[in-house]
Amino acid sequence: MLLGTIGVIGFSFSLPATRLALRDLDPWVVAFGRALVAAALAALVLRATRAPRPTPAQWRALAIVAAGVVVGFPLLTSLALQIVVGLAPAATAVMAVLRAGERPSGAFCAASAAGTLAVLVFAFVSGAGSLRVTDVELLLAVVLVGLGYAEGGALARDLGGTRTICWALVLSAPLLVPVVAVRLAQTGFHVHADSAFGFAYVAGVSMFAAFFAWYAGLARGGVARIGQIQLVQAPLTLLWAGLFLGERVTA
């Protein structure tokens, strides 16, 4: 529970930090550039710890992790920045059943459903009464991040939380380099201090360090159970948005 909470606290500033980064940077650069920076850090960690190479089965699982948490979720949240990531706990629980072989109890499912309902009510009263393209993008992001969390949490039982995210980042890096290079050539890289801070945060914390604790917590405490800690992420994100972005947070 403690490891999962540390991870969620690290993730909770991701959306405000992404918004800061987007003030000066292209969404594709923010989404994939942070993964490249994190991949460079991951390569250093793997080399320093002399981590053994994953098995073929683990590489396949790492590809799913990379598709969910390294590529899909960062890109879609950069393109459609809305605070409805509170749906991720339910998505993670579903994926824990489908991918991690877990079987949550009926009481657990009822509690998870209650949390999901609270998020949906909040989204409705906050003006999300109609479905837009950005809503579809973000819902897809929620599905991908749930898949990436469940697959990574299950894989971390064998690889450990640190090596799981590090290998996923290294695996995805060759695909991201040309995208970032093209977008930088088109848009440039001129940033102010707040944008630089936002980008540094999503690269060093959201995409890297927070995953160490998060995957370790999922592996030790159960993907579905620890995944519900993400319900704390939405109110924390609202708090940071009010304190650091000047957004008005109503009762």
PDB file of C-alpha atoms in Angstrom:
ATOM      1  CA  MET A   1       0.000   0.000   0.000  1.00  0.00           C
ATOM      2  CA  LEU A   2       2.836   2.382   0.856  1.00  0.00           C
ATOM      3  CA  LEU A   3       4.678   1.702  -2.407  1.00  0.00           C
ATOM      4  CA  GLY A   4       1.485   2.132  -4.412  1.00  0.00           C
ATOM      5  CA  THR A   5       0.698   5.403  -2.631  1.00  0.00           C
ATOM      6  CA  ILE A   6       4.188   6.759  -3.348  1.00  0.00           C
ATOM      7  CA  GLY A   7       3.709   5.909  -7.015  1.00  0.00           C
ATOM      8  CA  VAL A   8       0.291   7.578  -7.196  1.00  0.00           C
ATOM      9  CA  ILE A   9       1.576  10.739  -5.510  1.00  0.00           C
ATOM     10  CA  GLY A  10       4.271  10.875  -8.175  1.00  0.00           C
ATOM     11  CA  PHE A  11       1.712  10.331 -10.948  1.00  0.00           C
ATOM     12  CA  SER A  12      -0.743  12.870  -9.523  1.00  0.00           C
ATOM     13  CA  PHE A  13       1.222  15.871 -10.810  1.00  0.00           C
ATOM     14  CA  SER A  14       1.572  14.362 -14.286  1.00  0.00           C
ATOM     15  CA  LEU A  15      -1.382  16.136 -15.915  1.00  0.00           C
ATOM     16  CA  PRO A  16      -0.564  19.593 -14.468  1.00  0.00           C
ATOM     17  CA  ALA A  17       3.082  19.075 -15.476  1.00  0.00           C
ATOM     18  CA  THR A  18       1.986  18.009 -18.963  1.00  0.00           C
ATOM     19  CA  ARG A  19      -0.085  21.166 -19.254  1.00  0.00           C
ATOM     20  CA  LEU A  20       2.931  23.266 -18.249  1.00  0.00           C
ATOM     21  CA  ALA A  21       5.085  21.509 -20.838  1.00  0.00           C
ATOM     22  CA  LEU A  22       2.460  22.042 -23.551  1.00  0.00           C
ATOM     23  CA  ARG A  23       2.696  25.812 -23.167  1.00  0.00           C
ATOM     24  CA  ASP A  24       5.785  25.766 -25.381  1.00  0.00           C
ATOM     25  CA  LEU A  25       6.162  22.228 -26.705  1.00  0.00           C
ATOM     26  CA  ASP A  26       4.368  20.159 -29.317  1.00  0.00           C
ATOM     27  CA  PRO A  27       2.151  17.374 -27.855  1.00  0.00           C
ATOM     28  CA  TRP A  28       4.097  14.683 -29.732  1.00  0.00           C
ATOM     29  CA  VAL A  29       7.376  16.009 -28.337  1.00  0.00           C
ATOM     30  CA  VAL A  30       5.965  16.028 -24.807  1.00  0.00           C
ATOM     31  CA  ALA A  31       4.520  12.522 -25.125  1.00  0.00           C
ATOM     32  CA  PHE A  32       7.462  10.797 -26.790  1.00  0.00           C
ATOM     33  CA  GLY A  33      10.319  13.094 -25.789  1.00  0.00           C
ATOM     34  CA  ARG A  34       9.750  12.384 -22.112  1.00  0.00           C
ATOM     35  CA  ALA A  35       9.862   8.663 -22.858  1.00  0.00           C
ATOM     36  CA  LEU A  36      13.200   9.086 -24.653  1.00  0.00           C
ATOM     37  CA  VAL A  37      14.703  10.982 -21.716  1.00  0.00           C
ATOM     38  CA  ALA A  38      13.368   8.321 -19.356  1.00  0.00           C
ATOM     39  CA  ALA A  39      14.745   5.587 -21.658  1.00  0.00           C
ATOM     40  CA  ALA A  40      18.220   7.113 -21.421  1.00  0.00           C
ATOM     41  CA  LEU A  41      17.966   7.065 -17.616  1.00  0.00           C
ATOM     42  CA  ALA A  42      16.646   3.501 -17.773  1.00  0.00           C
ATOM     43  CA  ALA A  43      19.585   2.350 -19.869  1.00  0.00           C
ATOM     44  CA  LEU A  44      21.974   3.760 -17.253  1.00  0.00           C
ATOM     45  CA  VAL A  45      20.139   1.943 -14.445  1.00  0.00           C
ATOM     46  CA  LEU A  46      20.101  -1.367 -16.329  1.00  0.00           C
ATOM     47  CA  ARG A  47      23.787  -1.083 -17.133  1.00  0.00           C
ATOM     48  CA  ALA A  48      24.754  -0.074 -13.589  1.00  0.00           C
ATOM     49  CA  THR A  49      22.814  -2.980 -12.071  1.00  0.00           C
ATOM     50  CA  ARG A  50      23.928  -5.446 -14.765  1.00  0.00           C
ATOM     51  CA  ALA A  51      20.332  -6.509 -15.257  1.00  0.00           C
ATOM     52  CA  PRO A  52      19.916  -9.807 -17.172  1.00  0.00           C
ATOM     53  CA  ARG A  53      18.071  -9.650 -20.465  1.00  0.00           C
ATOM     54  CA  PRO A  54      14.377 -10.608 -20.345  1.00  0.00           C
ATOM     55  CA  THR A  55      13.209 -13.917 -21.775  1.00  0.00           C
ATOM     56  CA  PRO A  56      11.218 -13.988 -25.058  1.00  0.00           C
ATOM     57  CA  ALA A  57       7.943 -14.272 -23.104  1.00  0.00           C
ATOM     58  CA  GLN A  58       8.941 -11.312 -20.942  1.00  0.00           C
ATOM     59  CA  TRP A  59       9.809  -9.263 -24.046  1.00  0.00           C
ATOM     60  CA  ARG A  60       6.276  -9.848 -25.333  1.00  0.00           C
ATOM     61  CA  ALA A  61       4.805  -8.699 -22.029  1.00  0.00           C
ATOM     62  CA  LEU A  62       7.125  -5.677 -22.026  1.00  0.00           C
ATOM     63  CA  ALA A  63       5.819  -4.733 -25.473  1.00  0.00           C
ATOM     64  CA  ILE A  64       2.321  -4.545 -23.994  1.00  0.00           C
ATOM     65  CA  VAL A  65       3.596  -2.428 -21.094  1.00  0.00           C
ATOM     66  CA  ALA A  66       5.366  -0.090 -23.519  1.00  0.00           C
ATOM     67  CA  ALA A  67       2.280   0.251 -25.723  1.00  0.00           C
ATOM     68  CA  GLY A  68       0.152   1.172 -22.725  1.00  0.00           C
ATOM     69  CA  VAL A  69       2.196   3.346 -20.381  1.00  0.00           C
ATOM     70  CA  VAL A  70       5.115   4.524 -22.547  1.00  0.00           C
ATOM     71  CA  VAL A  71       3.349   5.309 -25.842  1.00  0.00           C
ATOM     72  CA  GLY A  72      -0.448   5.227 -25.671  1.00  0.00           C
ATOM     73  CA  PHE A  73      -1.338   6.967 -22.416  1.00  0.00           C
ATOM     74  CA  PRO A  74       1.219   9.820 -22.621  1.00  0.00           C
ATOM     75  CA  LEU A  75       0.316  10.586 -26.238  1.00  0.00           C
ATOM     76  CA  LEU A  76      -3.443  10.524 -25.782  1.00  0.00           C
ATOM     77  CA  THR A  77      -3.359  12.591 -22.586  1.00  0.00           C
ATOM     78  CA  SER A  78      -1.130  15.152 -24.326  1.00  0.00           C
ATOM     79  CA  LEU A  79      -3.640  15.389 -27.177  1.00  0.00           C
ATOM     80  CA  ALA A  80      -6.734  15.373 -24.953  1.00  0.00           C
ATOM     81  CA  LEU A  81      -5.857  16.875 -21.578  1.00  0.00           C
ATOM     82  CA  GLN A  82      -8.862  16.309 -19.291  1.00  0.00           C
ATOM     83  CA  ILE A  83      -8.968  15.129 -15.662  1.00  0.00           C
ATOM     84  CA  VAL A  84     -10.903  11.855 -15.838  1.00  0.00           C
ATOM     85  CA  VAL A  85      -8.000   9.507 -15.064  1.00  0.00           C
ATOM     86  CA  GLY A  86     -10.049   8.405 -12.063  1.00  0.00           C
ATOM     87  CA  LEU A  87     -11.427   5.747 -14.424  1.00  0.00           C
ATOM     88  CA  ALA A  88      -8.005   4.075 -14.515  1.00  0.00           C
ATOM     89  CA  PRO A  89      -8.532   2.040 -11.282  1.00  0.00           C
ATOM     90  CA  ALA A  90     -11.542   0.250 -12.760  1.00  0.00           C
ATOM     91  CA  ALA A  91      -9.683  -0.358 -16.019  1.00  0.00           C
ATOM     92  CA  THR A  92      -6.711  -1.720 -14.065  1.00  0.00           C
ATOM     93  CA  ALA A  93      -8.971  -4.074 -12.093  1.00  0.00           C
ATOM     94  CA  VAL A  94     -10.530  -5.409 -15.296  1.00  0.00           C
ATOM     95  CA  MET A  95      -7.105  -5.933 -16.850  1.00  0.00           C
ATOM     96  CA  ALA A  96      -5.911  -7.620 -13.642  1.00  0.00           C
ATOM     97  CA  VAL A  97      -8.575 -10.261 -14.243  1.00  0.00           C
ATOM     98  CA  LEU A  98      -7.860 -10.586 -17.962  1.00  0.00           C
ATOM     99  CA  ARG A  99      -4.052 -10.344 -17.947  1.00  0.00           C
ATOM    100  CA  ALA A 100      -2.770 -10.982 -14.405  1.00  0.00           C
ATOM    101  CA  GLY A 101      -5.047 -13.896 -13.500  1.00  0.00           C
ATOM    102  CA  GLU A 102      -6.474 -12.224 -10.388  1.00  0.00           C
ATOM    103  CA  ARG A 103     -10.003 -12.858  -9.072  1.00  0.00           C
ATOM    104  CA  PRO A 104     -11.252  -9.924  -6.948  1.00  0.00           C
ATOM    105  CA  SER A 105     -14.107 -10.550  -4.524  1.00  0.00           C
ATOM    106  CA  GLY A 106     -17.661  -9.305  -4.991  1.00  0.00           C
ATOM    107  CA  ALA A 107     -17.209  -6.719  -2.237  1.00  0.00           C
ATOM    108  CA  PHE A 108     -14.043  -5.452  -3.931  1.00  0.00           C
ATOM    109  CA  CYS A 109     -15.852  -5.109  -7.266  1.00  0.00           C
ATOM    110  CA  ALA A 110     -18.700  -3.216  -5.584  1.00  0.00           C
ATOM    111  CA  ALA A 111     -16.268  -0.790  -3.949  1.00  0.00           C
ATOM    112  CA  SER A 112     -14.402  -0.280  -7.229  1.00  0.00           C
ATOM    113  CA  ALA A 113     -17.699   0.357  -9.018  1.00  0.00           C
ATOM    114  CA  ALA A 114     -18.628   2.962  -6.399  1.00  0.00           C
ATOM    115  CA  GLY A 115     -15.360   4.797  -6.989  1.00  0.00           C
ATOM    116  CA  THR A 116     -15.866   4.670 -10.746  1.00  0.00           C
ATOM    117  CA  LEU A 117     -19.416   6.003 -10.359  1.00  0.00           C
ATOM    118  CA  ALA A 118     -18.111   8.925  -8.307  1.00  0.00           C
ATOM    119  CA  VAL A 119     -15.684   9.806 -11.093  1.00  0.00           C
ATOM    120  CA  LEU A 120     -18.398   9.595 -13.756  1.00  0.00           C
ATOM    121  CA  VAL A 121     -20.746  11.814 -11.711  1.00  0.00           C
ATOM    122  CA  PHE A 122     -17.947  14.343 -11.292  1.00  0.00           C
ATOM    123  CA  ALA A 123     -17.263  14.307 -15.036  1.00  0.00           C
ATOM    124  CA  PHE A 124     -20.967  14.827 -15.781  1.00  0.00           C
ATOM    125  CA  VAL A 125     -21.493  17.747 -13.394  1.00  0.00           C
ATOM    126  CA  SER A 126     -18.257  19.316 -14.620  1.00  0.00           C
ATOM    127  CA  GLY A 127     -19.670  19.705 -18.101  1.00  0.00           C
ATOM    128  CA  ALA A 128     -18.882  16.440 -19.812  1.00  0.00           C
ATOM    129  CA  GLY A 129     -22.499  15.951 -20.846  1.00  0.00           C
ATOM    130  CA  SER A 130     -21.658  15.299 -24.495  1.00  0.00           C
ATOM    131  CA  LEU A 131     -19.157  12.936 -26.098  1.00  0.00           C
ATOM    132  CA  ARG A 132     -16.351  14.611 -28.026  1.00  0.00           C
ATOM    133  CA  VAL A 133     -13.302  13.357 -29.883  1.00  0.00           C
ATOM    134  CA  THR A 134     -11.077  14.307 -26.952  1.00  0.00           C
ATOM    135  CA  ASP A 135     -13.260  12.255 -24.601  1.00  0.00           C
ATOM    136  CA  VAL A 136     -12.866   9.201 -26.830  1.00  0.00           C
ATOM    137  CA  GLU A 137      -9.095   9.726 -26.932  1.00  0.00           C
ATOM    138  CA  LEU A 138      -8.912   9.919 -23.165  1.00  0.00           C
ATOM    139  CA  LEU A 139     -11.119   6.884 -22.623  1.00  0.00           C
ATOM    140  CA  LEU A 140      -8.814   4.956 -24.949  1.00  0.00           C
ATOM    141  CA  ALA A 141      -5.900   6.247 -22.884  1.00  0.00           C
ATOM    142  CA  VAL A 142      -7.557   4.888 -19.729  1.00  0.00           C
ATOM    143  CA  VAL A 143      -7.923   1.438 -21.326  1.00  0.00           C
ATOM    144  CA  LEU A 144      -4.273   1.451 -22.430  1.00  0.00           C
ATOM    145  CA  VAL A 145      -2.944   2.568 -19.059  1.00  0.00           C
ATOM    146  CA  GLY A 146      -5.035  -0.078 -17.284  1.00  0.00           C
ATOM    147  CA  LEU A 147      -3.565  -2.712 -19.594  1.00  0.00           C
ATOM    148  CA  GLY A 148      -0.034  -1.376 -19.099  1.00  0.00           C
ATOM    149  CA  TYR A 149      -0.406  -1.293 -15.313  1.00  0.00           C
ATOM    150  CA  ALA A 150      -1.844  -4.807 -15.088  1.00  0.00           C
ATOM    151  CA  GLU A 151       0.704  -6.350 -17.441  1.00  0.00           C
ATOM    152  CA  GLY A 152       3.565  -4.489 -15.779  1.00  0.00           C
ATOM    153  CA  GLY A 153       2.394  -5.378 -12.277  1.00  0.00           C
ATOM    154  CA  ALA A 154       2.224  -9.054 -13.178  1.00  0.00           C
ATOM    155  CA  LEU A 155       5.611  -8.935 -14.909  1.00  0.00           C
ATOM    156  CA  ALA A 156       7.177  -7.123 -11.932  1.00  0.00           C
ATOM    157  CA  ARG A 157       6.607 -10.265  -9.838  1.00  0.00           C
ATOM    158  CA  ASP A 158       9.520 -11.804 -11.765  1.00  0.00           C
ATOM    159  CA  LEU A 159      11.520  -8.829 -13.059  1.00  0.00           C
ATOM    160  CA  GLY A 160      10.975  -6.375 -10.212  1.00  0.00           C
ATOM    161  CA  GLY A 161       9.378  -2.944 -10.552  1.00  0.00           C
ATOM    162  CA  THR A 162      12.556  -1.106 -11.553  1.00  0.00           C
ATOM    163  CA  ARG A 163      13.615  -3.464 -14.336  1.00  0.00           C
ATOM    164  CA  THR A 164      10.057  -3.740 -15.686  1.00  0.00           C
ATOM    165  CA  ILE A 165       9.690  -0.046 -16.503  1.00  0.00           C
ATOM    166  CA  CYS A 166      13.355   0.289 -17.509  1.00  0.00           C
ATOM    167  CA  TRP A 167      13.183  -2.507 -20.086  1.00  0.00           C
ATOM    168  CA  ALA A 168       9.834  -1.228 -21.394  1.00  0.00           C
ATOM    169  CA  LEU A 169      11.351   2.215 -21.938  1.00  0.00           C
ATOM    170  CA  VAL A 170      14.457   0.846 -23.649  1.00  0.00           C
ATOM    171  CA  LEU A 171      12.305  -1.380 -25.867  1.00  0.00           C
ATOM    172  CA  SER A 172      10.198   1.568 -27.072  1.00  0.00           C
ATOM    173  CA  ALA A 173      13.045   4.045 -27.615  1.00  0.00           C
ATOM    174  CA  PRO A 174      13.968   3.108 -31.227  1.00  0.00           C
ATOM    175  CA  LEU A 175      10.371   3.696 -32.331  1.00  0.00           C
ATOM    176  CA  LEU A 176      10.169   7.095 -30.652  1.00  0.00           C
ATOM    177  CA  VAL A 177      13.406   8.650 -31.916  1.00  0.00           C
ATOM    178  CA  PRO A 178      12.241   9.394 -35.503  1.00  0.00           C
ATOM    179  CA  VAL A 179       8.914  10.831 -34.304  1.00  0.00           C
ATOM    180  CA  VAL A 180      10.580  13.211 -31.855  1.00  0.00           C
ATOM    181  CA  ALA A 181      13.273  14.181 -34.363  1.00  0.00           C
ATOM    182  CA  VAL A 182      10.710  15.074 -37.046  1.00  0.00           C
ATOM    183  CA  ARG A 183       8.497  17.049 -34.678  1.00  0.00           C
ATOM    184  CA  LEU A 184      11.448  18.949 -33.226  1.00  0.00           C
ATOM    185  CA  ALA A 185      12.615  19.840 -36.732  1.00  0.00           C
ATOM    186  CA  GLN A 186       9.147  21.175 -37.486  1.00  0.00           C
ATOM    187  CA  THR A 187       8.360  22.962 -34.220  1.00  0.00           C
ATOM    188  CA  GLY A 188      11.719  23.664 -32.571  1.00  0.00           C
ATOM    189  CA  PHE A 189      12.573  23.402 -28.872  1.00  0.00           C
ATOM    190  CA  HIS A 190      12.221  26.855 -27.347  1.00  0.00           C
ATOM    191  CA  VAL A 191      10.939  26.599 -23.781  1.00  0.00           C
ATOM    192  CA  HIS A 192      10.470  28.875 -20.805  1.00  0.00           C
ATOM    193  CA  ALA A 193      11.201  27.830 -17.239  1.00  0.00           C
ATOM    194  CA  ASP A 194       7.709  26.555 -16.429  1.00  0.00           C
ATOM    195  CA  SER A 195       7.537  24.436 -19.589  1.00  0.00           C
ATOM    196  CA  ALA A 196      11.022  23.069 -18.922  1.00  0.00           C
ATOM    197  CA  PHE A 197      10.010  22.126 -15.386  1.00  0.00           C
ATOM    198  CA  GLY A 198       6.849  20.410 -16.635  1.00  0.00           C
ATOM    199  CA  PHE A 199       8.775  18.413 -19.211  1.00  0.00           C
ATOM    200  CA  ALA A 200      11.486  17.464 -16.697  1.00  0.00           C
ATOM    201  CA  TYR A 201       8.849  16.257 -14.255  1.00  0.00           C
ATOM    202  CA  VAL A 202       6.957  14.050 -16.697  1.00  0.00           C
ATOM    203  CA  ALA A 203      10.259  12.608 -17.967  1.00  0.00           C
ATOM    204  CA  GLY A 204      12.033  12.028 -14.661  1.00  0.00           C
ATOM    205  CA  VAL A 205       9.119  11.265 -12.316  1.00  0.00           C
ATOM    206  CA  SER A 206       5.927  10.408 -14.226  1.00  0.00           C
ATOM    207  CA  MET A 207       7.662   8.265 -16.842  1.00  0.00           C
ATOM    208  CA  PHE A 208      10.480   6.880 -14.702  1.00  0.00           C
ATOM    209  CA  ALA A 209      10.937   7.125 -10.932  1.00  0.00           C
ATOM    210  CA  ALA A 210       7.264   6.841  -9.877  1.00  0.00           C
ATOM    211  CA  PHE A 211       6.997   3.536 -11.723  1.00  0.00           C
ATOM    212  CA  PHE A 212       9.655   1.959  -9.480  1.00  0.00           C
ATOM    213  CA  ALA A 213       7.359   2.186  -6.464  1.00  0.00           C
ATOM    214  CA  TRP A 214       4.151   1.670  -8.453  1.00  0.00           C
ATOM    215  CA  TYR A 215       5.075  -1.612 -10.116  1.00  0.00           C
ATOM    216  CA  ALA A 216       6.687  -2.902  -6.930  1.00  0.00           C
ATOM    217  CA  GLY A 217       3.440  -2.174  -5.078  1.00  0.00           C
ATOM    218  CA  LEU A 218       1.299  -3.851  -7.758  1.00  0.00           C
ATOM    219  CA  ALA A 219       3.524  -6.939  -7.717  1.00  0.00           C
ATOM    220  CA  ARG A 220       3.494  -7.318  -3.924  1.00  0.00           C
ATOM    221  CA  GLY A 221      -0.052  -6.259  -3.065  1.00  0.00           C
ATOM    222  CA  GLY A 222      -2.022  -7.415  -6.104  1.00  0.00           C
ATOM    223  CA  VAL A 223      -2.719  -5.497  -9.297  1.00  0.00           C
ATOM    224  CA  ALA A 224      -6.458  -5.036  -8.720  1.00  0.00           C
ATOM    225  CA  ARG A 225      -6.174  -4.138  -5.039  1.00  0.00           C
ATOM    226  CA  ILE A 226      -3.262  -1.706  -5.202  1.00  0.00           C
ATOM    227  CA  GLY A 227      -4.606  -0.305  -8.480  1.00  0.00           C
ATOM    228  CA  GLN A 228      -7.541   1.199  -6.556  1.00  0.00           C
ATOM    229  CA  ILE A 229      -5.153   3.645  -4.874  1.00  0.00           C
ATOM    230  CA  GLN A 230      -5.351   5.529  -8.179  1.00  0.00           C
ATOM    231  CA  LEU A 231      -8.721   6.854  -7.007  1.00  0.00           C
ATOM    232  CA  VAL A 232      -6.688   9.235  -4.827  1.00  0.00           C
ATOM    233  CA  GLN A 233      -4.961  10.577  -7.942  1.00  0.00           C
ATOM    234  CA  ALA A 234      -7.933  12.574  -9.228  1.00  0.00           C
ATOM    235  CA  PRO A 235      -8.421  14.767  -6.110  1.00  0.00           C
ATOM    236  CA  LEU A 236      -4.655  15.175  -5.773  1.00  0.00           C
ATOM    237  CA  THR A 237      -4.449  16.313  -9.399  1.00  0.00           C
ATOM    238  CA  LEU A 238      -7.248  18.816  -8.767  1.00  0.00           C
ATOM    239  CA  LEU A 239      -5.329  20.102  -5.744  1.00  0.00           C
ATOM    240  CA  TRP A 240      -2.139  20.644  -7.763  1.00  0.00           C
ATOM    241  CA  ALA A 241      -4.124  22.264 -10.594  1.00  0.00           C
ATOM    242  CA  GLY A 242      -5.589  24.753  -8.127  1.00  0.00           C
ATOM    243  CA  LEU A 243      -2.310  25.479  -6.354  1.00  0.00           C
ATOM    244  CA  PHE A 244       0.089  25.646  -9.290  1.00  0.00           C
ATOM    245  CA  LEU A 245      -2.029  26.380 -12.382  1.00  0.00           C
ATOM    246  CA  GLY A 246      -4.504  28.791 -10.829  1.00  0.00           C
ATOM    247  CA  GLU A 247      -7.492  26.691 -11.867  1.00  0.00           C
ATOM    248  CA  ARG A 248     -10.726  27.141  -9.911  1.00  0.00           C
ATOM    249  CA  VAL A 249     -11.685  23.989  -8.018  1.00  0.00           C
ATOM    250  CA  THR A 250     -15.311  24.081  -6.896  1.00  0.00           C
ATOM    251  CA  ALA A 251     -16.838  22.135  -4.041  1.00  0.00           C
TER     252      ALA A 251
END
